[in-house]
Coordinates of C-alpha atoms in Angstrom, one line a residue:
M285 CA -219.1 1.4 52.6
D286 CA -221.6 -0.3 54.9
E287 CA -220.2 -3.7 54.0
I288 CA -216.7 -2.6 54.8
Q289 CA -217.7 -1.2 58.2
Q290 CA -219.4 -4.5 59.1
E291 CA -216.3 -6.5 58.2
Q292 CA -213.9 -4.5 60.3
P293 CA -215.0 -5.9 63.7
V294 CA -214.7 -9.4 62.3
K295 CA -211.1 -8.8 61.4
R296 CA -210.2 -7.5 64.8
T297 CA -211.8 -10.5 66.4
R298 CA -209.8 -12.9 64.2
R299 CA -206.6 -11.1 65.1
A300 CA -207.3 -11.3 68.8
T301 CA -208.2 -15.0 68.5
S302 CA -204.9 -15.7 66.6
A303 CA -203.0 -13.8 69.2
K304 CA -204.5 -15.9 72.0
V305 CA -203.7 -19.1 70.2
S306 CA -200.1 -18.0 69.7
T307 CA -199.8 -17.0 73.3
D308 CA -201.0 -20.4 74.5
A309 CA -198.7 -22.2 72.1
A310 CA -195.7 -20.2 73.3
A311 CA -196.6 -21.0 76.9
S312 CA -196.7 -24.7 76.3
A313 CA -193.6 -24.9 74.0
P314 CA -190.1 -25.7 75.1
K315 CA -187.6 -23.0 76.1
T316 CA -186.1 -22.6 72.7
E317 CA -189.4 -22.3 71.0
A318 CA -190.7 -19.8 73.6
S319 CA -187.7 -17.6 73.1
S320 CA -188.1 -17.7 69.4
E321 CA -191.9 -17.1 69.4
A322 CA -191.6 -14.3 72.0
P323 CA -191.4 -11.5 69.4
K324 CA -194.5 -12.9 67.6
A325 CA -196.5 -13.0 70.9
E326 CA -195.5 -9.4 71.7
A327 CA -196.6 -8.4 68.2
G328 CA -200.0 -10.2 68.8
E329 CA -200.5 -8.5 72.1
K330 CA -200.1 -5.1 70.6
A331 CA -202.9 -5.9 68.2
A332 CA -205.2 -7.6 70.8
P333 CA -207.3 -5.8 73.4
R334 CA -205.5 -4.9 76.7
R335 CA -207.9 -6.8 79.0
R336 CA -207.6 -10.1 77.1
T337 CA -203.7 -10.1 76.8
R338 CA -202.9 -9.5 80.5
P339 CA -203.4 -13.1 81.7
A340 CA -201.6 -14.6 78.7
R341 CA -198.7 -12.2 79.2
T342 CA -198.4 -13.1 83.0
E343 CA -198.6 -16.8 82.3
G344 CA -195.9 -16.6 79.6
A345 CA -193.6 -14.6 81.8
A346 CA -194.0 -17.0 84.7
E347 CA -193.3 -20.0 82.5
K348 CA -190.3 -18.2 81.0
T349 CA -188.9 -17.5 84.5
E350 CA -189.4 -21.2 85.5
S351 CA -187.7 -22.3 82.2
A352 CA -184.8 -19.9 82.8
G353 CA -184.3 -21.0 86.4
A354 CA -184.2 -24.7 85.7
P355 CA -180.9 -24.6 83.7
A356 CA -179.3 -22.5 86.5
A357 CA -180.2 -25.2 89.0
E358 CA -179.1 -28.0 86.8
S359 CA -175.7 -26.3 85.9
Q360 CA -174.1 -26.2 89.4
P361 CA -172.2 -29.6 89.0
E362 CA -171.2 -28.5 85.6
R363 CA -170.0 -25.2 86.9
Q364 CA -167.8 -27.0 89.5
E365 CA -166.4 -29.2 86.8
R366 CA -165.6 -26.1 84.7
T367 CA -163.9 -24.4 87.6
E368 CA -161.7 -27.5 88.3
G369 CA -160.8 -27.7 84.6
R370 CA -159.8 -24.1 84.6
E371 CA -157.6 -24.6 87.7
D372 CA -155.9 -27.5 86.0
R373 CA -155.2 -25.5 82.9
E374 CA -153.8 -22.6 84.9
T375 CA -151.5 -25.1 86.8
R376 CA -150.3 -26.6 83.6
G377 CA -149.7 -23.1 82.1
S378 CA -147.7 -22.0 85.1
D379 CA -145.6 -25.2 84.9
R380 CA -144.9 -24.4 81.2
D381 CA -143.9 -20.8 82.1
N382 CA -141.5 -22.1 84.8
N383 CA -139.9 -24.6 82.4
R384 CA -139.5 -21.8 79.8
N385 CA -137.9 -19.5 82.4
E386 CA -135.5 -22.3 83.4
R387 CA -134.5 -22.8 79.8
D388 CA -134.0 -19.1 79.2
D389 CA -131.9 -19.0 82.4
D390 CA -129.8 -21.9 81.1
R391 CA -129.3 -20.2 77.8
R392 CA -128.3 -16.9 79.3
G393 CA -125.8 -18.3 81.8
G394 CA -127.9 -18.0 85.0
R395 CA -127.3 -19.6 88.3
N396 CA -129.5 -22.7 87.5
R397 CA -127.9 -23.4 84.1
R398 CA -127.2 -27.1 83.4
G399 CA -127.5 -29.6 80.6
R400 CA -126.8 -29.0 77.0
F401 CA -127.2 -25.2 77.3
R402 CA -124.2 -24.8 79.5
D403 CA -121.7 -23.7 76.9
R404 CA -124.0 -22.6 74.2
D405 CA -123.3 -18.9 74.6
R406 CA -119.6 -19.6 74.4
R407 CA -120.0 -21.6 71.2
R408 CA -122.1 -19.0 69.5
G409 CA -119.2 -16.5 69.2
G410 CA -119.0 -13.0 70.7
N411 CA -116.5 -12.6 73.5
Q412 CA -115.5 -16.2 74.0
D413 CA -111.9 -17.4 74.1
E414 CA -111.4 -20.2 71.6
Q415 CA -109.1 -23.0 72.7
E416 CA -105.9 -23.8 71.0
P417 CA -106.3 -26.3 68.2
E418 CA -105.1 -29.8 68.9
I419 CA -102.3 -31.4 66.8
T420 CA -102.7 -35.0 65.8
E421 CA -100.2 -37.4 64.4
D422 CA -101.6 -37.3 60.9
D423 CA -101.3 -33.5 60.7
V424 CA -98.6 -32.0 58.5
L425 CA -97.3 -28.7 59.9
V426 CA -96.1 -25.8 57.8
P427 CA -93.9 -23.1 59.4
V428 CA -95.3 -19.5 59.3
A429 CA -94.2 -16.1 60.5
G430 CA -95.7 -12.6 60.6
I431 CA -96.7 -9.5 62.5
L432 CA -99.6 -9.9 64.9
D433 CA -102.6 -7.6 64.4
V434 CA -105.0 -7.9 67.3
L435 CA -108.6 -6.8 66.5
E436 CA -111.7 -6.7 68.7
N437 CA -112.7 -10.4 68.8
Y438 CA -109.9 -12.1 66.8
A439 CA -106.3 -11.6 65.6
F440 CA -104.3 -12.2 62.5
L441 CA -100.7 -12.8 61.5
R442 CA -99.9 -10.4 58.6
T443 CA -97.6 -12.6 56.6
S444 CA -97.3 -10.3 53.5
G445 CA -96.6 -7.0 55.2
Y446 CA -98.6 -4.7 57.4
L447 CA -101.8 -4.7 55.3
P448 CA -104.4 -7.5 55.3
G449 CA -103.7 -10.2 52.7
P450 CA -105.1 -13.5 51.4
N451 CA -102.3 -15.6 53.2
D452 CA -102.9 -14.2 56.7
V453 CA -103.1 -16.7 59.6
Y454 CA -106.0 -16.7 62.0
V455 CA -105.1 -16.5 65.7
S456 CA -107.7 -17.1 68.4
L457 CA -108.1 -14.8 71.5
G458 CA -107.3 -17.9 73.7
Q459 CA -103.9 -18.1 72.2
V460 CA -103.4 -14.3 72.6
K461 CA -104.1 -14.5 76.3
K462 CA -102.3 -17.8 76.8
Y463 CA -99.0 -16.5 75.4
N464 CA -99.4 -12.9 76.4
L465 CA -99.3 -11.7 72.8
R466 CA -99.5 -8.0 71.9
K467 CA -100.2 -6.1 68.8
G468 CA -97.1 -5.8 66.7
D469 CA -95.4 -8.9 67.9
A470 CA -93.3 -10.9 65.4
V471 CA -94.6 -14.4 65.9
V472 CA -93.1 -17.6 64.5
G473 CA -95.2 -20.7 64.6
A474 CA -96.9 -23.4 62.4
I475 CA -100.2 -24.0 60.7
R476 CA -101.9 -27.3 59.7
Q477 CA -101.4 -28.1 56.0
P478 CA -104.8 -28.4 54.3
R479 CA -105.7 -31.9 53.2
E480 CA -106.6 -32.6 49.6
E481 CA -109.9 -34.3 50.5
Q482 CA -111.3 -31.2 52.1
G483 CA -111.9 -29.5 48.8
N484 CA -114.3 -26.6 49.0
Q485 CA -114.7 -27.2 52.7
R486 CA -111.3 -25.5 53.4
Q487 CA -111.5 -22.4 55.6
K488 CA -110.7 -19.0 54.2
F489 CA -107.8 -18.5 56.6
N490 CA -105.5 -21.1 58.1
A491 CA -105.4 -21.2 61.9
L492 CA -102.3 -21.0 64.0
V493 CA -101.8 -24.3 65.8
R494 CA -98.4 -23.8 67.4
V495 CA -96.3 -20.8 68.6
D496 CA -92.5 -21.3 68.5
S497 CA -91.1 -17.8 69.3
I498 CA -92.3 -14.3 70.0
N499 CA -89.9 -11.5 68.8
G500 CA -87.1 -14.0 68.8
Q501 CA -87.7 -15.0 72.4
T502 CA -89.3 -18.0 74.1
M503 CA -92.8 -17.9 75.5
E504 CA -91.4 -17.6 79.1
E505 CA -89.2 -14.7 78.2
A506 CA -91.9 -12.9 76.3
A507 CA -94.3 -13.2 79.3
A508 CA -91.9 -11.3 81.5
R509 CA -91.9 -8.2 79.2
V510 CA -92.7 -4.7 80.6
E511 CA -95.5 -2.8 79.0
F512 CA -94.4 0.2 76.9
G513 CA -96.7 2.6 78.9
K514 CA -94.9 1.7 82.1
L515 CA -91.4 2.7 80.9
T516 CA -90.0 5.9 82.2
P517 CA -89.4 8.6 79.4
L518 CA -86.4 11.0 79.6
Y519 CA -84.9 13.7 77.4
P520 CA -82.7 12.5 74.6
D521 CA -79.1 12.3 75.7
T522 CA -77.4 10.2 73.1
R523 CA -76.8 11.8 69.7
L524 CA -77.5 10.4 66.3
R525 CA -74.8 11.7 64.0
L526 CA -76.0 12.4 60.5
E527 CA -72.7 13.6 59.0
T528 CA -71.3 11.0 56.5
D529 CA -69.8 12.7 53.5
N530 CA -68.4 16.2 53.3
K531 CA -70.4 16.8 50.0
K532 CA -73.8 15.9 51.6
L533 CA -74.6 19.3 53.0
S534 CA -78.2 18.6 54.1
T535 CA -77.2 16.2 56.9
R536 CA -74.2 18.4 58.0
I537 CA -76.4 21.5 58.4
I538 CA -79.0 19.5 60.3
D539 CA -76.3 18.4 62.8
L540 CA -75.4 22.1 63.3
V541 CA -78.8 23.8 63.6
A542 CA -81.1 20.9 64.8
P543 CA -79.2 17.9 66.2
I544 CA -81.1 14.7 66.6
G545 CA -80.8 12.3 69.6
K546 CA -82.2 8.9 70.4
G547 CA -85.7 9.4 71.6
Q548 CA -86.3 12.6 69.7
R549 CA -89.7 13.8 68.7
G550 CA -89.2 16.0 65.7
L551 CA -91.2 17.8 63.1
I552 CA -89.9 18.5 59.6
V553 CA -92.1 21.5 58.6
S554 CA -92.2 21.9 54.9
P555 CA -94.4 23.5 52.2
P556 CA -95.0 21.6 48.9
K557 CA -92.0 21.2 46.6
A558 CA -89.4 22.3 49.2
G559 CA -87.4 19.1 49.1
K560 CA -88.7 17.3 52.2
T561 CA -88.6 13.9 50.6
L562 CA -84.9 14.3 49.7
V563 CA -84.2 15.5 53.3
L564 CA -86.0 12.4 54.7
Q565 CA -84.0 10.1 52.4
A566 CA -80.8 11.7 53.5
I567 CA -81.6 11.3 57.2
A568 CA -82.6 7.7 56.7
N569 CA -79.3 6.8 54.8
A570 CA -77.2 8.7 57.4
I571 CA -78.8 6.8 60.3
S572 CA -78.4 3.4 58.7
T573 CA -74.7 4.3 57.9
N574 CA -73.6 5.8 61.2
N575 CA -75.9 3.8 63.5
P576 CA -76.3 0.3 62.2
E577 CA -77.6 -0.9 65.5
V578 CA -80.7 1.2 65.1
H579 CA -83.8 -0.4 63.7
L580 CA -85.0 2.0 60.9
M581 CA -88.7 2.1 59.8
V582 CA -90.0 4.5 57.1
V583 CA -93.8 4.8 57.1
L584 CA -95.3 6.4 54.0
V585 CA -99.0 7.3 54.3
D586 CA -101.1 8.5 51.4
E587 CA -97.9 8.7 49.2
R588 CA -97.4 8.5 45.5
P589 CA -96.5 5.0 44.2
E590 CA -93.3 6.2 42.5
E591 CA -92.2 7.8 45.7
V592 CA -92.7 4.5 47.5
T593 CA -90.5 2.6 44.9
D594 CA -87.8 5.3 45.1
M595 CA -87.8 5.1 48.9
Q596 CA -87.5 1.3 48.9
R597 CA -84.6 1.4 46.5
T598 CA -82.6 4.1 48.2
V599 CA -83.2 3.5 51.9
K600 CA -81.6 0.6 53.8
G601 CA -84.4 -0.1 56.2
E602 CA -87.9 -1.3 56.6
V603 CA -90.3 0.7 54.3
I604 CA -94.0 0.5 55.2
A605 CA -96.2 2.2 52.7
S606 CA -99.9 2.8 51.8
T607 CA -100.3 4.7 48.5
F608 CA -102.9 7.4 47.9
D609 CA -105.1 5.1 45.8
R610 CA -106.0 3.0 48.8
P611 CA -108.8 3.7 51.3
A612 CA -108.3 5.8 54.4
D613 CA -108.7 2.7 56.6
D614 CA -105.6 1.2 55.1
H615 CA -103.6 4.3 55.9
T616 CA -104.6 4.2 59.6
T617 CA -104.1 0.4 59.8
V618 CA -100.5 0.7 58.4
A619 CA -99.6 3.5 60.8
E620 CA -101.1 1.8 63.9
L621 CA -99.5 -1.5 63.2
A622 CA -96.1 0.1 62.4
I623 CA -96.0 2.1 65.7
E624 CA -97.1 -1.0 67.7
R625 CA -94.3 -2.9 66.1
A626 CA -91.8 -0.2 67.1
K627 CA -93.1 -0.3 70.7
R628 CA -92.6 -4.0 70.9
L629 CA -88.9 -3.6 69.9
V630 CA -88.4 -0.8 72.4
E631 CA -89.8 -3.1 75.2
L632 CA -86.9 -5.4 74.3
G633 CA -84.4 -2.6 74.8
H634 CA -83.8 -1.7 71.1
D635 CA -83.3 1.7 69.6
V636 CA -85.9 2.4 66.9
V637 CA -86.2 5.3 64.5
V638 CA -89.5 5.9 62.7
L639 CA -89.7 8.3 59.8
L640 CA -93.3 9.3 59.0
D641 CA -94.3 11.0 55.8
S642 CA -96.5 12.7 56.6
I643 CA -98.4 13.3 59.8
T644 CA -100.7 15.8 58.0
R645 CA -101.9 13.1 55.6
L646 CA -102.3 10.7 58.5
G647 CA -104.6 13.3 60.2
R648 CA -106.6 13.5 57.1
A649 CA -107.0 9.8 56.9
Y650 CA -108.2 9.6 60.5
N651 CA -110.6 12.5 59.9
L652 CA -112.2 10.4 57.1
S653 CA -112.3 7.0 58.8
A654 CA -113.0 8.0 62.4
P655 CA -116.7 8.1 63.5
A656 CA -118.1 11.6 63.8
S657 CA -118.1 13.0 67.3
G658 CA -120.2 16.1 66.5
R659 CA -117.5 18.5 67.5
I660 CA -116.1 20.0 64.3
L661 CA -113.1 22.4 64.4
S662 CA -112.3 25.0 61.8
G663 CA -111.4 23.5 58.4
G664 CA -113.8 20.6 58.8
V665 CA -111.5 18.6 61.2
D666 CA -113.3 16.4 63.7
S667 CA -111.9 16.8 67.2
S668 CA -111.7 13.0 67.8
A669 CA -109.7 12.6 64.6
L670 CA -106.6 14.3 66.1
Y671 CA -106.1 12.0 69.0
P672 CA -104.8 8.9 67.1
P673 CA -102.1 10.9 65.3
K674 CA -101.1 12.5 68.6
R675 CA -100.9 9.0 70.2
F676 CA -98.6 8.0 67.3
F677 CA -96.4 11.1 67.6
G678 CA -96.3 11.0 71.4
A679 CA -94.9 7.5 71.5
A680 CA -91.4 8.9 70.9
R681 CA -89.3 8.8 74.0
N682 CA -86.0 7.9 75.5
I683 CA -86.3 5.1 78.0
E684 CA -84.4 5.3 81.3
H685 CA -82.8 1.8 81.4
G686 CA -82.1 1.3 77.7
G687 CA -84.1 1.5 74.5
S688 CA -85.5 4.5 72.6
L689 CA -88.1 5.4 70.1
T690 CA -87.3 8.3 67.7
I691 CA -90.0 9.7 65.5
L692 CA -89.4 12.3 62.8
A693 CA -92.6 13.3 61.0
T694 CA -93.1 15.7 58.2
A695 CA -95.9 18.3 58.4
L696 CA -97.3 20.2 55.4
V697 CA -97.8 23.9 55.6
E698 CA -98.7 26.7 53.1
T699 CA -100.9 24.3 51.1
G700 CA -104.0 26.6 51.0
S701 CA -106.0 24.1 53.1
K702 CA -107.4 25.2 56.4
M703 CA -107.4 21.6 57.6
D704 CA -103.7 21.3 57.1
E705 CA -103.1 24.5 59.2
V706 CA -105.3 23.1 62.0
I707 CA -103.4 19.8 62.0
F708 CA -100.1 21.5 62.1
E709 CA -101.1 23.9 64.9
E710 CA -102.1 20.9 67.0
F711 CA -98.7 19.3 66.6
K712 CA -96.6 22.4 66.7
G713 CA -95.9 22.4 70.4
T714 CA -95.7 18.6 71.0
G715 CA -92.3 18.0 69.5
N716 CA -88.9 18.8 71.0
M717 CA -87.1 19.3 67.7
E718 CA -88.2 21.3 64.6
L719 CA -86.6 21.6 61.1
R720 CA -88.3 24.1 58.9
L721 CA -87.9 24.3 55.2
S722 CA -88.5 27.4 53.1
R723 CA -90.4 27.6 49.9
Q724 CA -88.7 30.9 48.9
L725 CA -85.3 29.3 49.2
A726 CA -86.5 26.3 47.2
D727 CA -87.9 28.5 44.5
K728 CA -84.4 30.1 44.2
R729 CA -82.9 26.6 43.9
I730 CA -80.9 26.9 47.1
F731 CA -80.8 23.4 48.6
P732 CA -81.1 22.2 51.3
A733 CA -83.7 25.0 51.8
V734 CA -83.4 25.1 55.6
D735 CA -84.6 28.1 57.5
I736 CA -81.7 28.2 60.0
N737 CA -83.2 30.8 62.4
A738 CA -86.6 28.9 62.6
S739 CA -85.0 25.5 63.2
G740 CA -83.8 24.2 66.5
T741 CA -83.8 21.5 69.2
R742 CA -84.9 21.7 72.8
R743 CA -82.2 20.8 75.3
E744 CA -79.6 20.7 72.6
E745 CA -76.8 21.1 75.2
M746 CA -77.5 17.5 76.3
L747 CA -76.5 16.2 72.9
M748 CA -73.3 18.3 72.4
S749 CA -70.2 18.9 74.4
P750 CA -69.8 22.2 76.3
Q751 CA -67.3 23.5 73.8
E752 CA -69.4 22.7 70.8
T753 CA -72.4 24.3 72.5
K754 CA -70.6 27.6 72.9
I755 CA -69.5 27.7 69.3
I756 CA -73.0 26.9 68.0
W757 CA -74.5 29.6 70.2
K758 CA -71.9 32.1 68.7
L759 CA -73.1 31.0 65.2
R760 CA -76.7 31.5 66.2
R761 CA -76.1 35.0 67.5
A762 CA -74.3 36.0 64.3
L763 CA -76.9 34.5 62.0
A764 CA -79.9 36.1 63.9
G765 CA -79.1 39.5 62.4
L766 CA -79.1 38.2 58.8
E767 CA -81.9 37.5 56.5
Q768 CA -83.0 34.0 55.7
Q769 CA -81.2 33.7 52.4
Q770 CA -78.0 35.4 53.5
A771 CA -77.7 33.2 56.6
L772 CA -78.1 30.0 54.6
E773 CA -75.7 31.0 51.9
L774 CA -73.1 32.0 54.5
V775 CA -73.3 28.6 56.2
L776 CA -73.3 26.6 53.0
S777 CA -70.2 28.5 51.7
R778 CA -68.3 27.7 54.9
L779 CA -69.4 24.1 54.8
K780 CA -68.2 23.6 51.3
D781 CA -64.7 24.9 52.2
T782 CA -64.3 22.4 55.1
A783 CA -64.1 18.6 55.2
S784 CA -66.1 18.1 58.3
N785 CA -68.3 19.9 60.9
V786 CA -65.5 19.8 63.4
E787 CA -63.2 21.7 61.1
F788 CA -66.0 24.2 60.4
L789 CA -66.6 24.9 64.1
L790 CA -62.8 25.4 64.8
K791 CA -62.5 27.9 61.9
L792 CA -65.7 29.6 63.1
E793 CA -64.4 30.0 66.6
K794 CA -61.3 31.8 65.3
S795 CA -63.1 34.0 62.9
M796 CA -65.9 35.0 65.2
P797 CA -64.5 35.9 68.6
V798 CA -67.0 36.7 71.3
P799 CA -66.4 38.3 74.7
Q800 CA -66.1 35.9 77.6
E801 CA -69.1 37.6 79.4
S802 CA -71.5 36.6 76.6
D803 CA -70.1 33.0 76.7
A804 CA -70.9 32.9 80.4
E805 CA -74.4 34.0 79.7

């Protein structure tokens, strides 16, 4: 124990000596070594006596201050160089930003656009108007004709009907604006015959390179057309006679209870299996027979394929159909292009009759294909889906200075579907003629199953002579007190005994005398 106590002071003295040596070395070393040995010196100072370490600590701090101040004094020129370099870099960066902004301005069509970016936005697509293709001497032109269908950014000539097909012809918007083309125009022109060396590089659709005629007119005459919306509509005043043969009672009874005029907007309201297709065929054949100057169009939407074939073989007119196995977009496309074609003919002063079967199915198709508006009516009908069928049906009108568009559309009722009821109620008050068929009469096999008391035409006196109007009103008064079946059977029995409606009315006037006061009323 005594030896250990004697050795302890010796160890403390050695530690103090080593601390002093390390402090002197740190003071005489360079800046980097002083900074690295500083922790060692501090550790030595803690172990050495306080009175011996104060001078070393003061000298080391002074030398550290001198060594730290020297680089600060030496770095002033370097700091100026760094500042000038930073300013140069900022100047070059701002120049690059300005050049980038100018390029963006050129690409976006700004005021300072120039160079190769001038027409880039036009070449990319979008809302640009493509120029008409140029015809060279080596090109072989092939004639083509079709119905123009104008879409959002392009147009097509439908060469195989009213639906898109593989042989359609592409039409640029520049040509549409240049020749004042409208949707539904019958365009005759030419396309460039593809060359054999093109091979797989051939485009999917051939482009129209020349326009020869528009609806049978020259380009100058077609440019002077009046738009359909600017034509003045009037009440129908020219009658379309449907009576052809004395044995065809359906058309004869329609002439009596619901006469049809040029420009009529009529609804044929029918439940299923009531004979509406037969009535529609009879009306179409009667119009084509008695009024050959009228352009007849039969539009079948969501119809059975066999019904389409039957209509094409029995009707002497233009049959436009979209069967029920096709998507809803095809139904709407056919209907829109057909009504636009009818409008173009009316603009030229023609009389057009469109028979639609049916407007209820057309409303269903628009309800499926139209984007949802968020406002749903009863039956699951979107409120925006009813506007396109109304626009179709509302196009019927009698034009003031010639031309008319007559639309007769069938509407389904008593189907058990709430949607069909909503669609019918929306169109119920829009027409000016209504022919209602009865399911009860059809079940009893009484054809044509016409509900006489529920059928009629607004302003029918404008379609008939005053004498004929008086006799028809007498018949109406007499039939109003009878039941549905009795009234129809009475009229059918009288029609079978006469050869024409004129003979029927003359006999009716003699057998049903009415006081003069009621006639005046």
